[in-house]
Every structure is written in structure tokens, then in C-alpha cells.
Amino acid sequence: MGILDGRPLGFECADVVQAQRESDVIFGCVFLGLLKDALQDGITLSWDVESLDSEAATQSNSTEKNRVIDQDVNDLKQVLTHLQALTGGDGVTVTAGRSPQYDQGRSLQVAIAAGKKTDGNTTRVPIKWEQAVEDHVVALLKNKELVAENFDKEFGAYYGIVDAKDNTLPKVISSVRRLIPYATEGGRWNRAVPLHGLIGYDDPRRVCTAQDSPKQAGSIEPTELISRWNGKDEVCGYCHGMVWAVAEQRCDFPQGKAYELALGKNTHKLSSCFGCSTFLLANGHVPSSMHLGRSDSWVPLPEGPNATAPFSTSKDKEIADRKVFAQLNREWAEHVSGWLTAGAHRVVEARRDTFPAEVVETVRRLLQEVDRRRSVQSVANLFLDALTVHDKDLPRLKRFVGV
């Protein structure tokens, strides 16, 4: 029912519980499968809790904040220990701690550095920017009016950028909202509620104003895309700046490195969301730091004939860039489909009481649905559908493992 069989789920109590359970299970299986693969490949993973990850932490004094954050870190360690025991990778490094703190733009920091898998461990911040890119970023940070009028109004203002010697006119690309018809891109779950996927659609305190929330500064999103949406027939998804940076690096700067800039006073962490982490690892990159905050309605790159290609300089290049987008998305879908399936099998093969009974029962139904689907993209889309049930990722995993 719900995500697994395509049935609409509204906001009545029973439907909310069902949506949460299926979302938890799908997310947890992908996480477990990714963890298993990374550990078998000898990749050092760094998982972090956001410095202001809890609502209680944002409303309390510093002592209470630290207590709440420390509890989140302990919960994260407990979850990782529980799942790592199922992977056979006990001797490989998995670290858990606080996300590096963003310092409000006082230095050249990034949310994430996308290193190559062959590099082993990656640094949290770049050692040295290429000069043209550094000059551009410095000028951006010094533009106090731009920062105050745009970036300071955003929550989680992360912009993709490529550090490369020949990137002399660097672009910074924001998260871009996309409206995806349910029957396209491998097929998506229609929850049959207004504004499905738009951040705030499931919150009665925000739903009335969610459609009027401004797009990020400098966004390539079509003007009034969301404000003119009738809230039906499509699901809203968010393609993050890091995803765009990986695409631009692959299209234009193969020797460069993809980063995501952290900007604005409402931005707190320097680590990658789980959605972007799946995209990076699937395409040969290792995130410098990953967090289990939110990946609400995360989606990969657009592919259709009307897809935006923000760094294309001609029609021919736009066609070529879209082929690269499709290749990156194909790698992502193949990996996520594999992680989901492998993680689900680990759950049902685990000894009794390793997972809550309702989780195991839902995983069995999940495997039946995976067998029914005809393409890796449609299987991977179960993960995207799960991310439209908005929640923080650490609580998802805690419910998944019964912590």
C-alpha cells in the first residue's frame, strides 16, 4: 500500500504512519546497501550530525544544544554500529561526529568536497582554489548586499561550483526545483495530495505559503514555475547544487573538482545530504563529509527535451550535455537499485529481532515490488518517492533499526 503499490496516502493518521513506515524502509535499505558496498571497496566514510540538527537545539542555550547534539551523535553511532555488523566490513573505518560548522562566509569554505574514489580519504575543505575560481568566490562573499538580500533569506543555501584551472568564468548553481509528471522519468508515486513534494506541502503550518517561497538566488529555474503550478499532475523535486557541479565537471572540466559552497546566515553545516551522497558515490566520487539531516524531495538531473542545461553555450552543446546528464543518472539509478535490493535482502536474511517485525514485513513487500518493476530506474525511483515523505534522515534510520 502507498509507495509500494501506488495507492494515494493522505494526511489522516493511518496514512501518515503507513507513508512513514514505507519511506523509512526504502531509505534504510538503500543506506544499508550503500554502506555495504563502500566498506567492501575500502572507502572511509564520515557521517555527521548537523550542528543544529534538532529543533530543540535551535531553541535552547548552548549547554542544552550541546547535550542534544551529543545525543544525536550517540544515536548515529548506535545506528552505524548496528548496520555495519550486517555488512561484513567490521574492520573498515566508519566515523560519526558533528558536521563541520559553517562560519557565515568568513573564509573560503565549502559544504562538501567531491573527491575521487581512488584518492582514498578526502579533505573537508579545499587546500587551494584555482586563482580565477578563488577570486570569484571571494568577490561573492564580499558582496554583503547580495548576501543579505538573497543568501541570508535561504535555509540551506548551497551552490555548486567547479574548481578548475580553465574555469575562468565560474558559475555558482543553486538547487533547482523541478516539476515531474508522474508517468515520466521511470514513473513516480502519485500521493494524490496538493503540491506533492514541494517543501512544506505536508505541514499545515506552511502549506498555505509554501508555493510563494522564493527560489534560490541565481536559480536557473523558470520564472514563476512553482507559483503558477496548479499543485496537481506532477511531483516537485529538488536538484541540488552539488549534483549540478558534478554534471558541469563531467561536461566541461574533467580535470576539475566539484564543490558545493555554503552561503548565508541560515546555513549551518559543511557536509553532503544523503541524496547527493548517493549521486556522488554512484559516479565515482567520495563526499568529504555526509550528514543525516534532510534530503526532502531530492532528485537527480533533468533529462527531457525541455530540461535546463545551465552551462550549455549552443544547441549542439546542450544536446551533448543532456547525454552526459543521462549517463550520470543511469549510473545513479543502477547503483541505487542495487543498494536497495542488496539492503533489503540483508534485512530479511538477518537473524530474528535484528529489525522490528513491522520493518521486516514491509521489506518483504518491498522485494515483491522490486521484482515486479521492469527497469532499474523505476526501482531507484522508489527511493525518490520515499524522499517525498519529508523527515530527517537520522530518525528514519533509528526507526528502521529499532533504536
Short mmCIF file of C-alpha atoms in Angstrom, two decimals:
data_model
loop_
_atom_site.label_atom_id
_atom_site.label_comp_id
_atom_site.label_asym_id
_atom_site.label_seq_id
_atom_site.Cartn_x
_atom_site.Cartn_y
_atom_site.Cartn_z
CA MET A 1 0.00 0.00 0.00
CA GLY A 2 1.14 3.57 -0.56
CA ILE A 3 4.58 3.97 -2.11
CA LEU A 4 4.88 0.23 -2.72
CA ASP A 5 1.61 -0.27 -4.58
CA GLY A 6 0.96 3.24 -5.86
CA ARG A 7 -2.04 3.87 -3.63
CA PRO A 8 -2.62 7.51 -2.60
CA LEU A 9 -1.90 8.33 1.03
CA GLY A 10 -3.35 11.47 2.53
CA PHE A 11 -2.69 13.10 5.88
CA GLU A 12 -5.03 11.08 8.07
CA CYS A 13 -3.22 9.40 10.95
CA ALA A 14 -3.18 5.87 9.49
CA ASP A 15 -1.98 7.12 6.09
CA VAL A 16 0.80 9.20 7.65
CA VAL A 17 2.01 6.19 9.65
CA GLN A 18 1.97 3.99 6.55
CA ALA A 19 3.84 6.56 4.44
CA GLN A 20 6.45 6.97 7.16
CA ARG A 21 6.99 3.22 7.55
CA GLU A 22 7.43 2.60 3.83
CA SER A 23 9.68 5.64 3.49
CA ASP A 24 11.81 4.50 6.45
CA VAL A 25 12.23 1.02 4.99
CA ILE A 26 13.13 2.15 1.48
CA PHE A 27 15.59 4.74 2.81
CA GLY A 28 17.08 2.26 5.29
CA CYS A 29 17.60 -0.45 2.66
CA VAL A 30 19.38 1.98 0.32
CA PHE A 31 21.55 3.20 3.20
CA LEU A 32 22.46 -0.35 4.22
CA GLY A 33 23.29 -1.37 0.65
CA LEU A 34 25.43 1.72 0.11
CA LEU A 35 27.24 1.15 3.41
CA LYS A 36 27.97 -2.46 2.47
CA ASP A 37 29.40 -1.52 -0.96
CA ALA A 38 31.51 1.34 0.37
CA LEU A 39 33.03 -0.76 3.14
CA GLN A 40 33.80 -3.61 0.75
CA ASP A 41 35.53 -1.09 -1.55
CA GLY A 42 37.62 0.16 1.38
CA ILE A 43 36.14 3.67 1.27
CA THR A 44 36.42 5.64 4.51
CA LEU A 45 33.02 7.13 5.29
CA SER A 46 32.42 10.14 7.52
CA TRP A 47 28.84 10.52 8.75
CA ASP A 48 27.92 13.63 10.68
CA VAL A 49 25.06 15.12 12.62
CA GLU A 50 24.26 18.72 11.75
CA SER A 51 25.42 21.21 14.34
CA LEU A 52 21.84 22.47 14.56
CA ASP A 53 20.10 19.27 13.53
CA SER A 54 17.43 19.28 16.21
CA GLU A 55 14.57 21.72 16.71
CA ALA A 56 15.26 21.51 20.44
CA ALA A 57 18.87 22.52 19.79
CA THR A 58 17.89 25.66 17.90
CA GLN A 59 15.67 26.90 20.73
CA SER A 60 17.91 26.24 23.71
CA ASN A 61 21.01 27.61 25.40
CA SER A 62 24.46 26.38 24.42
CA THR A 63 24.58 23.70 27.15
CA GLU A 64 21.28 22.24 26.03
CA LYS A 65 22.31 22.48 22.38
CA ASN A 66 25.45 20.51 23.08
CA ARG A 67 23.52 17.91 25.04
CA VAL A 68 21.03 17.41 22.21
CA ILE A 69 23.76 17.26 19.56
CA ASP A 70 25.80 14.79 21.63
CA GLN A 71 22.70 12.60 21.94
CA ASP A 72 22.22 12.72 18.16
CA VAL A 73 25.86 11.74 17.66
CA ASN A 74 25.46 8.81 20.07
CA ASP A 75 22.28 7.72 18.26
CA LEU A 76 24.13 7.94 14.94
CA LYS A 77 26.97 5.80 16.25
CA GLN A 78 24.50 3.24 17.54
CA VAL A 79 22.73 3.07 14.16
CA LEU A 80 26.02 2.75 12.25
CA THR A 81 27.28 0.02 14.59
CA HIS A 82 24.01 -1.89 14.16
CA LEU A 83 24.12 -1.68 10.35
CA GLN A 84 27.86 -2.16 9.92
CA ALA A 85 27.58 -5.53 11.67
CA LEU A 86 25.38 -6.68 8.78
CA THR A 87 27.84 -5.68 6.05
CA GLY A 88 30.85 -7.86 6.80
CA GLY A 89 33.00 -4.72 6.87
CA ASP A 90 33.83 -4.58 10.58
CA GLY A 91 37.49 -3.72 10.01
CA VAL A 92 36.87 -0.71 7.76
CA THR A 93 36.60 2.84 9.04
CA VAL A 94 33.24 4.48 9.59
CA THR A 95 33.32 7.68 11.64
CA ALA A 96 30.48 9.59 13.24
CA GLY A 97 30.53 13.07 14.74
CA ARG A 98 29.38 16.64 14.33
CA SER A 99 29.24 18.25 10.93
CA PRO A 100 31.95 20.89 10.42
CA GLN A 101 30.45 24.24 11.38
CA TYR A 102 29.91 26.85 8.68
CA ASP A 103 31.41 30.19 9.73
CA GLN A 104 28.98 32.50 7.91
CA GLY A 105 31.27 33.08 4.95
CA ARG A 106 34.26 34.47 6.82
CA SER A 107 36.58 32.07 4.99
CA LEU A 108 36.69 30.02 1.79
CA GLN A 109 34.68 27.04 2.93
CA VAL A 110 32.58 24.50 1.10
CA ALA A 111 29.70 22.29 2.09
CA ILE A 112 31.37 19.29 0.54
CA ALA A 113 34.42 18.33 -1.45
CA ALA A 114 33.80 15.59 -4.01
CA GLY A 115 36.99 13.56 -4.14
CA LYS A 116 37.64 10.61 -6.43
CA LYS A 117 37.18 7.12 -5.03
CA THR A 118 40.76 6.29 -5.96
CA ASP A 119 42.02 9.13 -3.75
CA GLY A 120 41.00 7.33 -0.55
CA ASN A 121 40.09 9.78 2.17
CA THR A 122 39.13 13.29 1.06
CA THR A 123 39.59 16.65 2.74
CA ARG A 124 36.69 18.60 4.18
CA VAL A 125 37.83 21.87 2.60
CA PRO A 126 39.93 22.61 -0.47
CA ILE A 127 43.62 23.15 0.17
CA LYS A 128 43.96 25.59 -2.69
CA TRP A 129 41.42 27.04 -5.09
CA GLU A 130 42.44 27.83 -8.65
CA GLN A 131 43.00 31.58 -8.82
CA ALA A 132 40.09 32.55 -11.09
CA VAL A 133 37.67 30.47 -9.02
CA GLU A 134 39.04 31.84 -5.74
CA ASP A 135 38.72 35.43 -6.97
CA HIS A 136 35.11 34.76 -7.95
CA VAL A 137 34.21 33.21 -4.59
CA VAL A 138 35.96 35.96 -2.62
CA ALA A 139 34.06 38.61 -4.57
CA LEU A 140 30.82 36.77 -3.93
CA LEU A 141 31.42 36.59 -0.18
CA LYS A 142 32.38 40.26 -0.05
CA ASN A 143 29.16 41.36 -1.74
CA LYS A 144 27.32 41.98 1.53
CA GLU A 145 24.24 43.42 -0.17
CA LEU A 146 23.84 40.32 -2.36
CA VAL A 147 24.39 38.03 0.61
CA ALA A 148 21.88 39.88 2.81
CA GLU A 149 19.21 40.25 0.14
CA ASN A 150 19.45 36.72 -1.23
CA PHE A 151 21.54 34.10 0.55
CA ASP A 152 20.65 35.19 4.11
CA LYS A 153 16.97 34.60 3.34
CA GLU A 154 17.54 30.97 2.37
CA PHE A 155 17.67 27.95 4.64
CA GLY A 156 20.48 25.71 3.46
CA ALA A 157 21.93 27.87 0.71
CA TYR A 158 24.30 25.53 -1.09
CA TYR A 159 25.62 26.36 -4.55
CA GLY A 160 27.52 24.05 -6.87
CA ILE A 161 30.83 25.24 -8.30
CA VAL A 162 33.71 23.56 -10.15
CA ASP A 163 37.28 24.31 -9.15
CA ALA A 164 39.34 24.01 -12.34
CA LYS A 165 42.26 25.87 -13.90
CA ASP A 166 40.35 26.62 -17.09
CA ASN A 167 37.14 27.63 -15.30
CA THR A 168 37.89 31.31 -15.69
CA LEU A 169 34.23 32.41 -15.68
CA PRO A 170 32.95 30.20 -12.88
CA LYS A 171 29.25 29.70 -12.32
CA VAL A 172 27.56 29.03 -8.99
CA ILE A 173 24.41 26.97 -9.48
CA SER A 174 21.71 26.73 -6.84
CA SER A 175 19.28 23.98 -6.04
CA VAL A 176 16.63 23.95 -8.76
CA ARG A 177 13.04 22.87 -8.27
CA ARG A 178 11.61 20.59 -10.94
CA LEU A 179 8.01 19.58 -11.71
CA ILE A 180 7.98 15.96 -12.90
CA PRO A 181 4.82 14.46 -14.47
CA TYR A 182 4.02 11.25 -12.62
CA ALA A 183 4.19 8.97 -15.67
CA THR A 184 7.61 10.22 -16.85
CA GLU A 185 11.23 9.52 -15.86
CA GLY A 186 10.55 5.91 -14.96
CA GLY A 187 7.26 6.59 -13.19
CA ARG A 188 6.69 8.28 -9.84
CA TRP A 189 4.29 7.73 -6.95
CA ASN A 190 1.22 9.96 -7.04
CA ARG A 191 0.32 10.63 -3.43
CA ALA A 192 -2.80 12.45 -4.70
CA VAL A 193 -2.39 15.44 -2.39
CA PRO A 194 -1.92 19.08 -3.43
CA LEU A 195 1.64 20.31 -4.08
CA HIS A 196 3.14 16.83 -3.62
CA GLY A 197 6.87 17.10 -2.99
CA LEU A 198 7.07 20.86 -2.50
CA ILE A 199 8.83 21.58 0.78
CA GLY A 200 6.07 22.46 3.23
CA TYR A 201 3.30 20.59 1.37
CA ASP A 202 2.80 18.20 4.30
CA ASP A 203 2.97 20.81 7.06
CA PRO A 204 -0.33 22.54 7.88
CA ARG A 205 1.64 25.47 9.29
CA ARG A 206 3.47 26.06 5.99
CA VAL A 207 1.32 24.68 3.20
CA CYS A 208 -0.56 27.95 2.64
CA THR A 209 2.68 29.85 1.97
CA ALA A 210 4.90 27.07 0.58
CA GLN A 211 4.05 27.89 -3.02
CA ASP A 212 5.12 31.50 -2.56
CA SER A 213 8.56 30.69 -1.12
CA PRO A 214 11.16 32.32 -3.39
CA LYS A 215 13.54 30.25 -5.43
CA GLN A 216 17.21 30.44 -4.52
CA ALA A 217 19.23 33.44 -5.63
CA GLY A 218 20.61 32.99 -9.12
CA SER A 219 18.48 29.92 -9.74
CA ILE A 220 18.11 28.74 -13.32
CA GLU A 221 14.58 27.61 -12.51
CA PRO A 222 11.98 29.07 -14.91
CA THR A 223 10.34 32.19 -13.52
CA GLU A 224 7.08 31.55 -11.62
CA LEU A 225 7.36 27.79 -12.20
CA ILE A 226 6.07 26.98 -8.72
CA SER A 227 3.76 29.94 -8.11
CA ARG A 228 1.78 29.10 -11.27
CA TRP A 229 1.65 25.36 -10.61
CA ASN A 230 -1.88 24.04 -10.03
CA GLY A 231 -0.46 21.60 -7.46
CA LYS A 232 -1.66 18.54 -9.41
CA ASP A 233 -0.43 16.06 -12.03
CA GLU A 234 3.24 16.44 -11.10
CA VAL A 235 5.58 15.90 -8.19
CA CYS A 236 8.03 18.61 -7.15
CA GLY A 237 11.68 17.64 -6.84
CA TYR A 238 14.88 19.47 -5.86
CA CYS A 239 18.09 19.04 -7.88
CA HIS A 240 20.84 20.27 -5.55
CA GLY A 241 23.85 22.43 -6.35
CA MET A 242 26.30 19.58 -5.84
CA VAL A 243 24.52 17.49 -8.48
CA TRP A 244 24.87 20.37 -10.94
CA ALA A 245 28.54 20.77 -10.04
CA VAL A 246 29.21 17.09 -10.78
CA ALA A 247 27.43 17.48 -14.12
CA GLU A 248 29.38 20.59 -15.07
CA GLN A 249 32.67 18.98 -14.07
CA ARG A 250 31.89 15.95 -16.24
CA CYS A 251 30.73 18.08 -19.19
CA ASP A 252 33.31 20.87 -19.20
CA PHE A 253 36.14 20.38 -16.71
CA PRO A 254 37.14 16.70 -16.49
CA GLN A 255 40.30 17.57 -14.53
CA GLY A 256 38.40 19.82 -12.13
CA LYS A 257 36.76 19.12 -8.80
CA ALA A 258 33.12 19.59 -7.83
CA TYR A 259 32.28 21.52 -4.68
CA GLU A 260 29.22 22.95 -3.01
CA LEU A 261 29.51 26.41 -1.47
CA ALA A 262 27.79 27.15 1.82
CA LEU A 263 26.31 30.65 1.89
CA GLY A 264 24.10 32.74 4.17
CA LYS A 265 23.39 33.05 7.88
CA ASN A 266 20.76 30.27 7.87
CA THR A 267 23.25 27.70 6.58
CA HIS A 268 24.90 25.66 9.30
CA LYS A 269 26.60 22.51 8.03
CA LEU A 270 29.53 21.59 5.81
CA SER A 271 28.52 18.13 4.69
CA SER A 272 26.50 16.42 1.98
CA CYS A 273 22.88 15.32 2.23
CA PHE A 274 22.23 11.62 1.68
CA GLY A 275 20.60 12.18 -1.72
CA CYS A 276 23.69 13.95 -3.05
CA SER A 277 25.90 11.34 -1.37
CA THR A 278 24.23 8.57 -3.38
CA PHE A 279 24.77 10.55 -6.59
CA LEU A 280 28.43 11.21 -5.77
CA LEU A 281 29.30 7.64 -4.80
CA ALA A 282 27.45 6.22 -7.81
CA ASN A 283 29.51 8.41 -10.11
CA GLY A 284 32.97 7.79 -8.72
CA HIS A 285 33.24 10.48 -6.03
CA VAL A 286 33.61 10.26 -2.26
CA PRO A 287 31.96 13.01 -0.18
CA SER A 288 34.32 14.65 2.31
CA SER A 289 31.53 14.59 4.89
CA MET A 290 27.97 13.29 4.84
CA HIS A 291 25.12 14.22 7.14
CA LEU A 292 21.80 12.67 8.06
CA GLY A 293 19.75 15.84 8.14
CA ARG A 294 17.26 16.14 5.28
CA SER A 295 17.03 15.09 1.64
CA ASP A 296 13.46 16.29 1.18
CA SER A 297 12.23 15.59 -2.39
CA TRP A 298 15.79 15.22 -3.71
CA VAL A 299 16.03 14.28 -7.41
CA PRO A 300 18.87 13.70 -9.91
CA LEU A 301 19.43 15.65 -13.13
CA PRO A 302 16.72 16.51 -15.68
CA GLU A 303 16.83 14.65 -18.98
CA GLY A 304 13.78 15.56 -21.07
CA PRO A 305 13.75 17.73 -24.21
CA ASN A 306 12.85 20.79 -22.13
CA ALA A 307 15.48 20.11 -19.48
CA THR A 308 17.59 23.04 -18.36
CA ALA A 309 21.29 22.78 -19.22
CA PRO A 310 22.71 25.86 -17.43
CA PHE A 311 26.26 25.71 -18.77
CA SER A 312 25.43 24.94 -22.40
CA THR A 313 26.64 27.58 -24.85
CA SER A 314 24.96 26.30 -28.01
CA LYS A 315 22.20 23.96 -29.15
CA ASP A 316 24.73 21.28 -30.09
CA LYS A 317 26.42 21.51 -26.71
CA GLU A 318 23.05 21.36 -24.98
CA ILE A 319 22.30 18.08 -26.76
CA ALA A 320 25.72 16.73 -25.76
CA ASP A 321 25.29 17.87 -22.16
CA ARG A 322 21.94 16.13 -21.87
CA LYS A 323 23.59 12.88 -22.96
CA VAL A 324 26.04 13.32 -20.09
CA PHE A 325 23.14 14.02 -17.71
CA ALA A 326 21.51 10.78 -18.85
CA GLN A 327 24.73 8.83 -18.29
CA LEU A 328 25.18 10.25 -14.78
CA ASN A 329 21.55 9.48 -13.95
CA ARG A 330 21.89 5.96 -15.34
CA GLU A 331 24.87 5.29 -13.07
CA TRP A 332 22.92 6.67 -10.14
CA ALA A 333 19.83 4.55 -10.89
CA GLU A 334 21.84 1.35 -11.33
CA HIS A 335 23.65 1.87 -8.04
CA VAL A 336 20.58 2.90 -6.04
CA SER A 337 18.57 -0.01 -7.43
CA GLY A 338 21.40 -2.35 -6.45
CA TRP A 339 21.80 -0.81 -2.99
CA LEU A 340 18.06 -1.01 -2.35
CA THR A 341 17.86 -4.66 -3.36
CA ALA A 342 21.03 -5.70 -1.52
CA GLY A 343 19.96 -3.87 1.64
CA ALA A 344 16.51 -5.45 1.55
CA HIS A 345 17.99 -8.95 1.24
CA ARG A 346 20.29 -8.26 4.20
CA VAL A 347 17.27 -7.35 6.31
CA VAL A 348 15.25 -10.49 5.55
CA GLU A 349 18.34 -12.70 5.95
CA ALA A 350 19.31 -11.19 9.31
CA ARG A 351 18.71 -13.14 12.48
CA ARG A 352 15.40 -12.69 14.20
CA ASP A 353 14.92 -9.49 16.22
CA THR A 354 17.69 -7.65 14.34
CA PHE A 355 14.99 -5.36 12.94
CA PRO A 356 11.47 -4.60 14.19
CA ALA A 357 8.89 -7.11 12.92
CA GLU A 358 6.91 -4.45 11.03
CA VAL A 359 10.09 -3.40 9.22
CA VAL A 360 10.85 -6.96 8.10
CA GLU A 361 7.27 -7.43 6.88
CA THR A 362 7.47 -4.19 4.87
CA VAL A 363 10.84 -5.20 3.42
CA ARG A 364 9.33 -8.47 2.17
CA ARG A 365 6.65 -6.49 0.34
CA LEU A 366 9.33 -4.14 -0.97
CA LEU A 367 11.21 -7.08 -2.54
CA GLN A 368 7.99 -8.24 -4.20
CA GLU A 369 7.57 -4.76 -5.69
CA VAL A 370 11.21 -4.68 -6.86
CA ASP A 371 10.65 -7.99 -8.68
CA ARG A 372 7.54 -6.56 -10.34
CA ARG A 373 9.23 -3.45 -11.70
CA ARG A 374 10.80 -3.69 -15.14
CA SER A 375 13.68 -1.21 -15.05
CA VAL A 376 16.42 -0.13 -12.67
CA GLN A 377 15.15 3.44 -12.97
CA SER A 378 11.69 2.50 -11.73
CA VAL A 379 13.26 0.63 -8.81
CA ALA A 380 15.54 3.57 -7.99
CA ASN A 381 12.51 5.85 -8.13
CA LEU A 382 11.16 4.10 -5.03
CA PHE A 383 13.96 5.95 -3.21
CA LEU A 384 12.89 9.28 -4.74
CA ASP A 385 9.28 8.59 -3.78
CA ALA A 386 10.37 7.82 -0.21
CA LEU A 387 12.11 11.20 -0.05
CA THR A 388 8.80 12.97 -0.75
CA VAL A 389 7.72 11.78 2.72
CA HIS A 390 9.66 14.54 4.43
CA ASP A 391 11.64 13.84 7.58
CA LYS A 392 15.14 13.99 8.98
CA ASP A 393 17.19 11.01 7.93
CA LEU A 394 18.59 10.05 11.33
CA PRO A 395 15.10 9.48 12.80
CA ARG A 396 14.26 7.40 9.70
CA LEU A 397 17.24 5.13 10.37
CA LYS A 398 16.51 4.93 14.10
CA ARG A 399 13.01 3.65 13.37
CA PHE A 400 14.40 1.30 10.69
CA VAL A 401 16.78 -0.44 13.10
CA GLY A 402 14.62 0.00 16.20
CA VAL A 403 16.96 2.28 18.13
#
